[in-house]
XYZ file of C-alpha atoms in Angstrom:
718
model
C -12.240 122.035 -65.824
C -9.041 123.308 -67.425
C -9.475 125.997 -70.044
C -7.053 125.567 -72.932
C -6.227 128.712 -74.908
C -3.145 130.513 -76.232
C -2.165 131.635 -72.721
C -2.380 128.092 -71.353
C -0.242 126.736 -74.202
C 2.248 129.571 -73.705
C 2.502 128.783 -69.971
C 3.143 125.095 -70.732
C 5.818 126.030 -73.257
C 7.554 128.314 -70.709
C 7.643 125.474 -68.183
C 9.181 123.230 -70.832
C 11.735 125.927 -71.735
C 12.903 125.956 -68.113
C 13.526 122.225 -68.328
C 15.421 122.684 -71.591
C 17.567 125.474 -70.077
C 18.095 123.509 -66.858
C 16.508 126.130 -64.604
C 13.440 124.104 -63.625
C 12.999 122.277 -60.315
C 12.660 118.925 -62.054
C 15.140 117.125 -59.821
C 13.288 118.303 -56.705
C 10.079 116.983 -58.226
C 11.725 113.585 -58.658
C 12.027 113.592 -62.455
C 14.990 114.108 -64.761
C 15.007 117.131 -67.127
C 14.873 114.810 -70.161
C 11.778 113.070 -68.799
C 10.147 116.417 -68.035
C 10.797 117.692 -71.574
C 9.516 114.509 -73.172
C 6.391 114.438 -70.980
C 5.702 118.132 -71.620
C 5.966 117.650 -75.371
C 3.690 114.613 -75.287
C 1.058 116.725 -73.515
C 1.487 119.515 -76.070
C 1.212 116.959 -78.892
C -2.147 115.733 -77.574
C -3.385 119.330 -77.248
C -2.203 120.096 -80.800
C -4.864 117.728 -82.136
C -7.683 119.397 -80.198
C -6.562 123.059 -79.950
C -4.325 123.734 -83.005
C -5.031 127.486 -83.209
C -3.810 128.048 -79.626
C -0.243 127.207 -80.698
C 0.009 129.975 -83.262
C 2.637 132.280 -81.782
C 6.308 132.956 -82.572
C 7.315 132.204 -78.971
C 5.715 128.744 -79.015
C 7.230 127.831 -82.370
C 10.694 129.077 -81.328
C 10.580 126.678 -78.387
C 9.490 123.834 -80.675
C 12.390 124.609 -83.047
C 14.701 124.319 -80.069
C 13.214 120.870 -79.384
C 13.812 119.855 -83.007
C 17.542 120.453 -82.530
C 17.742 118.240 -79.431
C 19.365 114.815 -79.603
C 16.396 113.046 -78.036
C 14.666 111.361 -80.983
C 11.268 111.198 -79.284
C 11.344 114.905 -78.451
C 12.142 115.866 -82.038
C 9.469 113.519 -83.385
C 6.795 115.028 -81.105
C 7.841 118.556 -82.105
C 7.468 117.741 -85.822
C 4.034 116.261 -85.138
C 2.969 119.498 -83.393
C 4.185 121.581 -86.363
C 2.236 119.282 -88.671
C -0.977 119.692 -86.655
C -0.772 123.418 -85.993
C 1.459 125.112 -88.583
C -1.021 125.870 -91.380
C -0.485 129.654 -91.087
C 3.283 129.623 -90.562
C 3.974 130.243 -94.241
C 1.923 133.445 -94.401
C 2.201 134.820 -90.860
C 5.629 133.714 -89.594
C 8.156 133.696 -92.488
C 11.116 133.638 -90.093
C 9.867 130.389 -88.508
C 9.218 128.978 -92.002
C 12.752 129.648 -93.278
C 14.256 127.989 -90.189
C 11.862 125.019 -90.211
C 12.230 123.896 -93.859
C 15.924 122.830 -93.768
C 15.357 121.001 -90.472
C 12.428 119.042 -91.974
C 14.496 118.191 -95.054
C 17.311 116.935 -92.855
C 14.932 114.788 -90.778
C 13.331 113.324 -93.928
C 16.731 112.308 -95.287
C 18.716 111.319 -92.217
C 16.406 111.278 -89.188
C 14.823 108.245 -87.565
C 12.096 106.435 -89.577
C 9.376 108.017 -87.400
C 10.876 111.488 -87.780
C 11.115 111.016 -91.550
C 7.447 110.045 -91.781
C 6.344 113.048 -89.718
C 8.635 115.418 -91.635
C 7.202 114.385 -95.029
C 3.625 114.699 -93.741
C 4.441 118.057 -92.140
C 5.796 119.474 -95.428
C 2.722 118.164 -97.271
C 0.338 119.652 -94.689
C 1.646 123.188 -94.124
C 3.438 124.396 -97.265
C 1.796 125.554 -100.497
C 4.841 124.701 -102.610
C 4.902 121.151 -101.257
C 5.574 119.656 -104.723
C 8.880 121.529 -104.918
C 9.776 120.693 -101.322
C 8.989 116.956 -101.725
C 10.882 116.781 -105.034
C 13.967 118.196 -103.301
C 13.790 115.210 -100.936
C 12.670 112.530 -103.429
C 15.292 113.044 -106.135
C 18.509 112.818 -104.073
C 17.124 109.931 -102.001
C 16.023 107.873 -105.022
C 19.449 108.316 -106.652
C 21.464 107.385 -103.576
C 19.781 104.059 -102.661
C 22.416 101.392 -102.010
C 21.433 97.891 -100.930
C 24.994 97.140 -99.809
C 24.567 99.560 -96.898
C 21.150 98.477 -95.529
C 21.455 100.418 -92.262
C 21.375 103.653 -94.303
C 18.368 102.513 -96.339
C 15.581 102.477 -93.785
C 14.914 106.215 -93.411
C 15.082 106.910 -97.191
C 12.648 104.042 -97.888
C 10.198 105.443 -95.321
C 10.412 108.945 -96.830
C 10.071 107.723 -100.433
C 7.077 105.571 -99.554
C 5.201 108.387 -97.848
C 6.079 110.905 -100.583
C 4.702 108.582 -103.286
C 1.554 108.006 -101.217
C 0.904 111.720 -100.558
C 1.699 112.973 -104.068
C 0.966 110.080 -106.461
C 0.386 112.268 -109.530
C 3.880 113.657 -109.240
C 5.839 110.637 -108.014
C 3.974 107.437 -108.972
C 5.683 107.204 -112.348
C 9.313 107.834 -111.239
C 8.695 105.498 -108.302
C 7.852 102.655 -110.709
C 11.432 102.469 -111.958
C 12.728 102.619 -108.359
C 10.424 99.723 -107.452
C 11.329 97.556 -110.439
C 15.078 98.161 -110.533
C 15.957 98.595 -106.880
C 13.208 97.505 -104.466
C 12.379 94.157 -106.086
C 15.413 93.191 -108.154
C 18.207 94.490 -105.955
C 16.832 94.442 -102.410
C 14.049 91.877 -101.978
C 15.410 89.242 -104.371
C 18.879 89.145 -102.810
C 20.253 87.960 -99.464
C 23.536 89.740 -98.857
C 24.103 88.665 -95.272
C 23.722 85.321 -93.482
C 21.372 85.235 -90.516
C 22.222 83.812 -87.111
C 21.158 80.154 -86.908
C 20.053 80.137 -83.277
C 16.671 78.482 -83.832
C 14.718 81.424 -82.397
C 11.463 82.243 -84.151
C 11.441 85.869 -82.954
C 14.053 88.391 -81.877
C 13.691 91.842 -80.288
C 13.693 94.813 -82.658
C 17.254 95.784 -81.773
C 18.522 92.305 -82.761
C 16.900 92.239 -86.219
C 19.477 92.572 -88.987
C 19.550 95.905 -90.906
C 18.997 94.046 -94.173
C 15.713 92.543 -92.957
C 14.568 95.869 -91.490
C 15.227 97.396 -94.917
C 13.261 94.614 -96.624
C 10.304 95.170 -94.273
C 10.353 98.886 -95.132
C 10.624 98.004 -98.830
C 7.408 95.941 -98.572
C 5.701 98.863 -96.831
C 6.945 101.196 -99.575
C 5.302 98.983 -102.229
C 1.994 99.203 -100.368
C 2.177 102.981 -99.873
C 3.031 103.492 -103.536
C -0.021 101.447 -104.602
C -2.316 103.109 -102.033
C -1.305 106.480 -103.450
C -2.130 105.474 -107.045
C -5.473 103.832 -106.144
C -5.697 102.174 -109.543
C -4.332 99.093 -111.222
C -3.981 100.391 -114.760
C -0.317 99.434 -114.920
C -0.992 95.989 -113.359
C 1.581 96.845 -110.694
C -0.755 95.604 -107.961
C -1.009 92.143 -109.558
C 2.749 91.701 -109.629
C 3.051 93.057 -106.071
C 0.435 90.576 -104.813
C 2.269 87.728 -106.555
C 5.498 88.815 -104.863
C 3.827 88.953 -101.429
C 2.234 85.533 -101.987
C 5.616 84.075 -102.941
C 7.021 85.538 -99.723
C 4.377 83.656 -97.707
C 4.722 80.384 -99.625
C 8.504 80.441 -99.125
C 8.039 81.123 -95.379
C 9.769 84.495 -95.680
C 12.843 83.147 -97.483
C 12.060 84.556 -100.920
C 15.399 83.573 -102.449
C 15.229 80.085 -100.859
C 18.982 80.121 -100.309
C 18.489 79.252 -96.622
C 20.793 82.112 -95.581
C 18.158 84.008 -93.607
C 17.511 83.253 -89.919
C 14.231 81.896 -88.556
C 13.445 85.110 -86.666
C 14.060 87.239 -89.762
C 11.796 84.945 -91.804
C 9.056 85.531 -89.208
C 9.412 89.312 -89.662
C 9.065 89.012 -93.438
C 6.047 86.683 -93.229
C 4.340 89.177 -90.941
C 5.204 92.053 -93.298
C 3.870 90.182 -96.346
C 0.603 89.139 -94.664
C 0.049 92.638 -93.284
C 0.743 94.134 -96.724
C -1.947 92.010 -98.417
C -4.366 92.983 -95.655
C -3.495 96.673 -96.141
C -4.058 96.498 -99.902
C -7.419 94.794 -99.316
C -8.617 97.992 -97.614
C -8.573 99.747 -100.991
C -11.568 98.557 -103.110
C -9.699 98.564 -106.431
C -7.082 96.179 -104.995
C -9.518 94.054 -103.006
C -11.180 93.099 -106.283
C -7.991 91.604 -107.715
C -6.892 89.644 -104.631
C -7.533 86.029 -105.639
C -9.088 83.480 -103.245
C -5.704 81.708 -103.103
C -3.954 84.929 -102.055
C -6.647 85.610 -99.456
C -6.160 82.101 -98.034
C -2.386 82.571 -97.828
C -2.946 85.844 -95.980
C -5.434 84.157 -93.619
C -2.966 81.416 -92.678
C -0.643 84.005 -91.116
C -2.971 83.945 -88.099
C -1.866 80.310 -87.613
C 1.839 81.084 -87.993
C 4.325 79.008 -86.006
C 5.628 82.166 -84.302
C 3.558 83.529 -81.413
C 4.419 87.180 -82.061
C 3.486 86.910 -85.744
C 0.061 85.550 -84.804
C -0.361 88.179 -82.090
C 0.596 91.222 -84.175
C -1.290 90.029 -87.258
C -4.473 89.475 -85.212
C -4.169 92.975 -83.718
C -3.779 94.561 -87.162
C -6.710 92.520 -88.483
C -8.953 93.568 -85.602
C -7.945 97.244 -85.856
C -8.901 97.387 -89.543
C -12.140 95.431 -89.080
C -13.508 97.576 -86.239
C -12.995 100.670 -88.395
C -14.968 98.900 -91.176
C -11.944 99.317 -93.459
C -11.644 95.656 -94.416
C -14.174 93.575 -96.382
C -16.307 91.196 -94.320
C -14.502 88.092 -95.590
C -11.469 89.037 -93.501
C -13.486 88.529 -90.327
C -13.691 84.837 -91.285
C -9.944 84.596 -90.599
C -10.678 84.672 -86.864
C -12.344 81.240 -87.160
C -8.858 79.770 -87.673
C -7.891 81.017 -84.196
C -9.744 78.020 -82.753
C -6.586 76.077 -83.675
C -4.238 78.380 -81.771
C -2.342 76.417 -79.095
C -2.212 79.384 -76.690
C -5.306 80.091 -74.616
C -4.689 83.857 -74.516
C -4.689 84.077 -78.297
C -7.984 82.193 -78.571
C -9.516 84.423 -75.909
C -8.281 87.548 -77.727
C -9.747 86.330 -81.022
C -13.096 85.683 -79.368
C -13.169 89.194 -77.920
C -12.310 90.596 -81.350
C -15.244 88.702 -82.867
C -17.634 89.933 -80.174
C -16.516 93.534 -80.728
C -16.677 93.339 -84.534
C -20.091 91.714 -84.636
C -21.456 94.227 -82.120
C -20.071 97.204 -84.101
C -21.531 95.965 -87.397
C -24.977 95.327 -85.924
C -24.978 98.728 -84.250
C -23.888 100.427 -87.482
C -26.783 98.839 -89.407
C -29.255 100.001 -86.742
C -27.976 103.587 -86.767
C -27.700 103.831 -90.562
C -30.969 102.777 -92.201
C -29.446 103.362 -95.637
C -26.834 100.728 -94.824
C -29.341 98.019 -95.729
C -28.188 98.458 -99.323
C -24.746 97.253 -98.226
C -25.922 94.338 -96.098
C -23.729 91.908 -97.990
C -20.633 93.704 -96.720
C -21.933 94.681 -93.273
C -24.262 91.999 -91.883
C -22.064 89.810 -89.640
C -24.023 86.647 -90.511
C -22.745 86.986 -94.081
C -19.317 85.914 -92.779
C -20.579 82.295 -92.774
C -20.083 81.549 -96.503
C -16.592 83.088 -96.412
C -15.741 80.977 -93.363
C -17.067 77.775 -94.969
C -15.019 78.397 -98.119
C -11.877 79.258 -96.123
C -12.141 76.078 -94.035
C -12.831 73.939 -97.107
C -9.450 75.115 -98.434
C -7.587 74.661 -95.153
C -4.310 72.870 -96.022
C -4.898 70.508 -93.092
C -8.284 69.426 -94.450
C -7.078 66.776 -96.868
C -9.588 63.943 -96.404
C -13.250 64.819 -96.232
C -14.125 61.706 -94.207
C -11.287 61.900 -91.666
C -12.998 62.277 -88.300
C -10.112 64.093 -86.635
C -9.925 66.641 -89.440
C -13.704 67.096 -89.310
C -13.420 67.633 -85.575
C -11.004 70.511 -86.224
C -13.366 71.928 -88.853
C -16.268 71.716 -86.423
C -14.254 73.506 -83.753
C -13.382 76.376 -86.116
C -17.012 76.670 -87.238
C -18.284 76.732 -83.676
C -15.671 79.328 -82.672
C -17.418 81.774 -85.015
C -20.988 80.451 -84.883
C -21.156 80.523 -81.101
C -20.631 84.305 -81.110
C -23.046 84.819 -84.014
C -25.729 82.660 -82.387
C -25.811 84.336 -78.972
C -28.837 86.222 -80.278
C -31.391 85.142 -82.843
C -31.977 88.579 -84.311
C -34.432 88.536 -87.221
C -34.313 84.741 -87.390
C -30.565 84.857 -88.009
C -30.188 81.164 -87.081
C -32.504 80.149 -89.921
C -30.716 82.598 -92.215
C -27.316 81.027 -91.518
C -28.745 77.540 -92.013
C -30.213 78.631 -95.338
C -26.808 79.966 -96.425
C -25.131 76.626 -95.742
C -27.905 74.787 -97.599
C -27.632 77.158 -100.571
C -23.870 76.673 -100.823
C -24.525 72.962 -101.400
C -26.441 73.955 -104.538
C -23.401 75.773 -105.978
C -19.851 74.797 -106.867
C -16.550 76.102 -105.593
C -15.670 78.986 -107.934
C -11.984 78.424 -107.179
C -12.067 74.934 -108.802
C -15.597 74.337 -110.110
C -14.693 71.203 -112.076
C -12.773 69.381 -109.344
C -15.067 66.909 -107.632
C -12.799 66.526 -104.583
C -12.757 70.296 -103.993
C -16.548 70.497 -104.218
C -16.926 67.471 -101.949
C -14.800 69.156 -99.281
C -16.930 72.303 -99.609
C -20.166 70.321 -99.202
C -18.693 68.399 -96.267
C -17.895 71.631 -94.415
C -21.465 72.774 -95.164
C -22.832 69.582 -93.609
C -20.666 70.030 -90.514
C -21.937 73.628 -90.230
C -25.545 72.451 -90.605
C -24.909 69.762 -88.007
C -23.613 72.365 -85.527
C -26.403 74.889 -86.223
C -29.127 72.245 -85.888
C -27.682 70.909 -82.638
C -27.263 74.322 -81.007
C -30.508 76.026 -82.031
C -34.103 74.901 -82.018
C -35.023 78.088 -83.889
C -33.022 77.374 -87.025
C -35.896 75.439 -88.619
C -38.023 78.558 -88.880
C -38.534 80.203 -92.244
C -35.501 82.250 -93.309
C -36.389 85.981 -93.364
C -34.857 86.413 -96.824
C -32.944 84.448 -99.390
C -29.204 84.964 -98.792
C -26.882 86.209 -101.513
C -23.642 84.262 -101.913
C -20.374 85.959 -103.016
C -19.721 85.138 -106.690
C -15.964 85.331 -106.143
C -16.141 82.123 -104.113
C -19.272 80.286 -105.366
C -20.745 79.669 -108.805
C -24.366 80.415 -109.652
C -26.675 77.477 -108.765
C -27.334 75.283 -111.774
C -30.915 74.995 -112.907
C -32.726 71.926 -111.537
C -29.596 70.945 -109.567
C -30.518 69.266 -106.287
C -27.921 68.225 -103.728
C -29.667 66.441 -100.882
C -26.779 64.042 -100.264
C -25.345 63.915 -96.763
C -21.543 64.154 -96.878
C -20.984 63.045 -93.290
C -22.283 59.725 -92.006
C -24.691 59.442 -89.108
C -21.924 57.851 -87.073
C -19.605 60.811 -87.767
C -22.423 63.225 -86.967
C -22.949 61.628 -83.559
C -19.220 61.583 -82.901
C -18.866 65.284 -83.747
C -21.766 66.234 -81.494
C -21.070 63.963 -78.522
C -17.436 63.051 -78.907
C -18.364 59.395 -78.400
C -16.364 57.194 -80.775
C -17.415 53.897 -82.262
C -16.272 51.093 -79.903
C -13.074 49.538 -81.292
C -11.295 46.314 -80.431
C -7.890 46.340 -78.823
C -6.237 45.098 -82.035
C -7.546 48.145 -83.863
C -4.790 50.222 -82.329
C -2.125 47.597 -82.949
C -2.789 47.448 -86.669
C -2.900 51.216 -87.153
C 0.235 52.201 -89.140
C 2.477 54.543 -87.206
C 4.252 55.901 -90.265
C 1.219 57.551 -91.848
C 1.850 61.036 -93.158
C 1.568 63.713 -90.494
C 1.443 61.255 -87.614
C 3.947 60.346 -84.956
C 4.259 57.260 -82.755
C 2.208 57.519 -79.607
C 4.257 58.385 -76.578
C 3.136 56.977 -73.294
C 2.886 59.415 -70.437
C 4.639 58.883 -67.141
C 2.653 57.788 -64.160
C 2.570 61.309 -62.798
C 0.991 62.624 -65.996
C -1.735 60.095 -66.548
C -4.087 61.801 -64.156
C -4.252 64.931 -66.273
C -4.547 63.118 -69.592
C -8.324 63.009 -69.268
C -9.204 66.224 -71.026
C -12.765 67.431 -71.147
C -12.175 69.709 -74.103
C -10.109 67.251 -76.113
C -12.167 67.173 -79.252
C -12.861 70.874 -79.190
C -9.283 72.051 -78.922
C -7.240 71.917 -82.150
C -3.751 70.519 -81.974
C -0.512 72.216 -82.903
C 1.443 71.755 -86.099
C 3.771 68.979 -87.197
C 2.865 66.599 -84.402
C 0.171 64.134 -83.536
C -2.578 64.804 -81.074
C -0.457 63.780 -78.105
C -1.774 62.957 -74.658
C -2.010 66.271 -72.907
C -0.559 67.074 -69.571
C -2.243 70.453 -69.512
C -4.841 71.124 -66.866
C -8.372 70.702 -68.167
C -9.833 73.974 -69.386
C -13.270 74.095 -67.833
C -15.814 76.485 -66.412
C -16.487 79.995 -67.648
C -12.986 80.953 -68.730
C -11.659 78.790 -71.531
C -14.929 76.976 -71.964
C -16.601 80.089 -73.280
C -15.788 78.590 -76.670
C -18.415 75.931 -75.974
C -20.762 76.961 -73.200
C -22.516 73.586 -73.323
C -19.644 72.051 -71.423
C -20.183 73.216 -67.832
C -18.810 70.747 -65.301
C -19.633 70.727 -61.638
C -17.820 68.974 -58.786
C -21.116 67.941 -57.239
C -22.451 64.428 -57.967
C -23.951 64.244 -61.432
C -27.627 63.414 -61.253
C -30.091 65.289 -63.410
C -27.740 66.072 -66.217
C -28.794 66.426 -69.808
C -27.959 63.084 -71.514
C -26.156 64.719 -74.437
C -23.931 66.765 -72.151
C -23.302 63.689 -70.018
C -22.257 61.722 -73.094
C -19.804 64.460 -74.047
C -18.147 64.405 -70.617
C -17.782 60.633 -70.553
C -16.670 60.284 -74.127
C -14.028 62.982 -73.815
C -12.524 61.031 -70.946
C -12.243 57.879 -73.012
C -11.157 59.120 -76.404
C -7.614 60.104 -75.424
C -4.914 57.974 -76.992
C -6.158 58.237 -80.541
C -3.536 59.249 -83.041
C -4.775 61.944 -85.360
C -3.441 63.823 -88.309
C -2.695 67.336 -87.393
C -2.234 70.891 -88.241
C 0.657 71.368 -90.570
C 1.830 74.830 -89.797
C 1.615 75.432 -86.077
C 4.277 73.807 -84.022
C 5.549 74.289 -80.507
C 4.716 77.924 -79.962
C 6.103 79.929 -77.101
C 3.632 82.105 -75.249
C 3.986 85.891 -75.009
C 7.220 86.989 -73.427
C 8.939 83.644 -74.029
C 11.419 83.176 -76.807
C 10.109 81.208 -79.728
C 12.678 78.466 -80.074
C 12.126 75.557 -82.390
C 12.067 72.549 -80.157
C 11.960 68.824 -80.557
C 9.906 67.062 -77.937
C 11.848 65.114 -75.380
C 9.484 62.224 -75.749
C 11.007 58.787 -76.251
C 9.903 56.965 -79.369
C 10.120 53.240 -79.908
C 13.385 52.770 -81.756
C 12.201 49.631 -83.481
C 9.402 51.443 -85.300
C 9.957 53.552 -88.413
C 10.214 57.336 -87.878
C 7.120 59.318 -88.817
C 7.708 61.619 -91.778
C 7.038 65.262 -91.018
C 3.941 66.873 -92.494
C 4.344 70.005 -94.645
C 3.620 73.160 -92.703
C 0.354 74.823 -93.471
C 0.381 77.199 -96.376
C 4.058 76.619 -97.039
C 6.364 74.334 -98.879
C 7.666 71.343 -96.914
C 11.139 71.625 -95.563
C 13.821 69.043 -96.261
C 14.659 66.555 -93.559
C 18.207 67.823 -93.514
C 16.942 71.180 -92.300
C 15.005 69.554 -89.534
C 18.030 67.556 -88.461
C 20.163 70.682 -88.340
C 18.353 72.026 -85.292
C 17.587 68.693 -83.679
C 20.803 68.327 -81.724
C 20.656 71.896 -80.419
C 17.059 71.704 -79.344
C 16.634 68.172 -78.046
C 17.451 69.037 -74.447
C 15.452 72.269 -74.264
C 12.302 72.434 -72.122
C 8.943 72.159 -73.814
C 7.615 75.504 -75.085
C 4.878 77.248 -73.144
C 2.834 77.619 -76.296
C 2.281 73.890 -76.780
C -1.430 73.245 -76.837
C -1.309 70.941 -73.844
C 1.505 72.490 -71.863
C 1.997 71.120 -68.388
C 0.397 73.057 -65.556
C 1.582 72.762 -61.970
C -0.766 71.302 -59.413
C -0.526 74.536 -57.419
C -2.027 76.605 -60.183
C -5.771 77.370 -60.428
C -5.791 75.437 -63.674
C -4.461 72.386 -61.900
C -7.197 72.633 -59.270
C -9.805 72.995 -61.978
C -8.475 69.905 -63.634
C -8.767 67.963 -60.422
C -12.327 69.105 -59.934
C -13.231 68.359 -63.517
C -12.329 64.720 -63.108
C -14.540 64.182 -60.051
C -17.780 63.389 -61.942
C -17.989 59.971 -63.516
C -14.731 58.944 -61.837
C -15.847 55.350 -61.564
C -16.752 55.166 -65.246
C -13.335 56.592 -66.149
C -11.609 53.991 -64.003
C -13.542 51.168 -65.674
C -12.503 52.336 -69.145
C -8.855 53.055 -68.278
C -7.713 49.429 -68.386
C -8.381 48.687 -72.067
C -6.850 52.043 -73.027
C -3.662 51.173 -71.151
C -3.506 47.844 -72.909
C -3.780 49.580 -76.275
C -0.937 51.882 -75.336
C 1.328 48.987 -74.361
C 0.627 47.180 -77.593
C 1.465 50.259 -79.637
C 4.786 50.601 -77.918
C-alpha cells in the first residue's frame, strides 16, 4: 500500500515541476510534457479530496501557482480545485501565497473558462474569511458589463454570477433580481439576435453550437442557481421562472417563435429547460409549487425527438434519483421510455429502474425510522404517479382506441415488471389496491371533466388487467391501505362506488394476448387513410416481407409523427430486448407443450401486422448514439391518388405549420433512414437478423396460412 503524507505529495509536486521546467524524461517515457503535467495534476486533485492537510506547504502551493499561470485550461482548472480543497489555512499561515492567489482567482472568475470561473468562485468562498468583499469585487463589475450583443463574452460572467448568487444569497439575491428581470429574461432569453443554420440536424457538437445559445443555456442555469441559493418563494420568482421554462418546452425551444433558431439549438434549449425544472424539484420549497402540467412537460423531455436530449436527460434524472434528491414521482418518468425507438435507451431506462428500486428498498431496510417517509421512499408508491402521468399523455386521446391502450399497457408493464420481480410484503396486492382506490377518486388536475376522469379510470383498468394477468398473488389481502398523493387525486367521495369496467372484455383479451377480433377484408378498404395522425400504409418490398412478422409488435411503442409501419427490423427476442416482457420466450425447437396464452401471443403477433394505428406525436425518426440527428422524410412511396395524411402535433408541443415541414422535405427526401427508427433494418449477417430468422420458425405453417388475406388487404389499400 502507498502511504500518502506531506513527503509523498512533495515528491509528486517535484516530479511535476520537472515536467513544467522541461527537465523530466517524459519523452523517453513516451508521453509529452503537457500530458505528464495534466496527468500529475489530476492525480494531485484526487488526493486533495482525501488528504487535504498533506498539501499545506509553501513549496507545493508555489508549484500550483505556476500551474495557474499556464495556458492549458485543464491544468489551471485542476490547480484551482486543489486550492479549493486544501487551502483553508493559507490566509493565516501563508500570506505571501494568499496575496498572489487572490488576483489570479479574480481574473479566472471574470475572464477564464466557464469551469475555471466556477472553481474560482467556490475557491474564494471556501478559503477566505472576507469572502463577501472578494465576491462583491467580482459581482459588481460583471453585472454592470453584461452585453447580449457580444454573447461569446457572456458565458463566463453568467457562470460566475450564478454561482456567487447561489453561495451568498443573503448578499446577492436582491441585486440579482434586477439582473434577472432586466437582462437575463428581457434582453437575452426573449430575443434572437442571430439566425441559426438551417441544416436539419437535431444535434450539433459543442464546438458548433452558436455563442448566443450557449449564453442562453447558461442564463437558464443562472436562474436555477439564483433560486437554489434563496431557497424560498416569497417573491414568487420561482413561479415566473417555472412559467418561463414551461413556455420554453411548449415552444420546442424557440421561445420567441420567430423561427430564426436552428433545430440543433432548439434541442439544447429544450434539454436546458427540462433539466432546470428537474433541478428545482430537488428543493422542497420549489417542488411544492411545480404544477402537474409543468411536471408532465418536464417528463415528456425523455421522449424528445433528439436522441442526445433523451440520453442526457435520462442520465440526469437517474443521477438525482439514486441520490434520493428527487421526489418519487420523477421515477414515473422512466415508464415513458417504453416508447423510445432505440433499444439501447430502453435498456438503459430499465437498468435505471432496477437500480433505483433496489436503492430505495435497501434504504428502508437500513433506516427503520424511514417508515415515516414511506410515501416518498417506497418504490411501489410510484404506481399512482405513473397512472396519472400516462392518463395525461398527449398521445392518449381516445380512451377506447386499442392501439393507444396498447401503448399505455406497454408503458405500465415497463415499470410494473421491475416492481413485480419480488412480492415483498404482498406488494402485488398493494399495487392492485392502489389502482382500485384511484378509481374511487377524481383527477385533481381537472376534477370536473368527465373525459379526463374516464381516461384516468381507463389507465387504472389497464394496470389492473396487467397486474391480474402477471401475478396470482395480487388477490391476497393488501398489507395496508395505500395513501394517494393529494396533488394528483381528490379525496374519495363518501358512498361513491366505481365498479364500472372501462375496457371491454374484447379489448382486455387483445391487450393480454395480442389476438385481434377477426375482420373482413373490406374492413381495411373502408378505413379512412386521412385520419389525424395516420399515414397511408406502405407495402414492403419482397425482400422485407420476411422480417415484417414481429413478435414484439404490440409491446413496442412506435415513433412520432408516423403510423405503425411494417417493420423491417429483426425481431427482438430472447433474453436481451425481451427482458421487457419475460413471458415472451421463443424457442427454435418445435412447439409442443407450450402454455396456451403464450402460444396465442406468438401467433397473434404474427398476424396483426398491417394495422394502421395512431401514433406517438413527439418522437420521430431518431438517430442512434453517434449518428447525426437529421430530420428525415421516409423514402416510402405513397399512393398519389389518395389524400395526404395530415401530420399529428408533436407530443407536448405546439403543432408546426405545414410550410415548415415542406421546407426540409426536399433536402431530406433522399437521405437514408435514421438508425433510431423503431423498426430500423438489420442486416441478415447480424445476430439480430439470425434471431429474427429463428423466431419465425415456430408456427411457420400457421403464418403462411394467414399471409394470403393480409396481402389482399394490403393490395386493396393501395
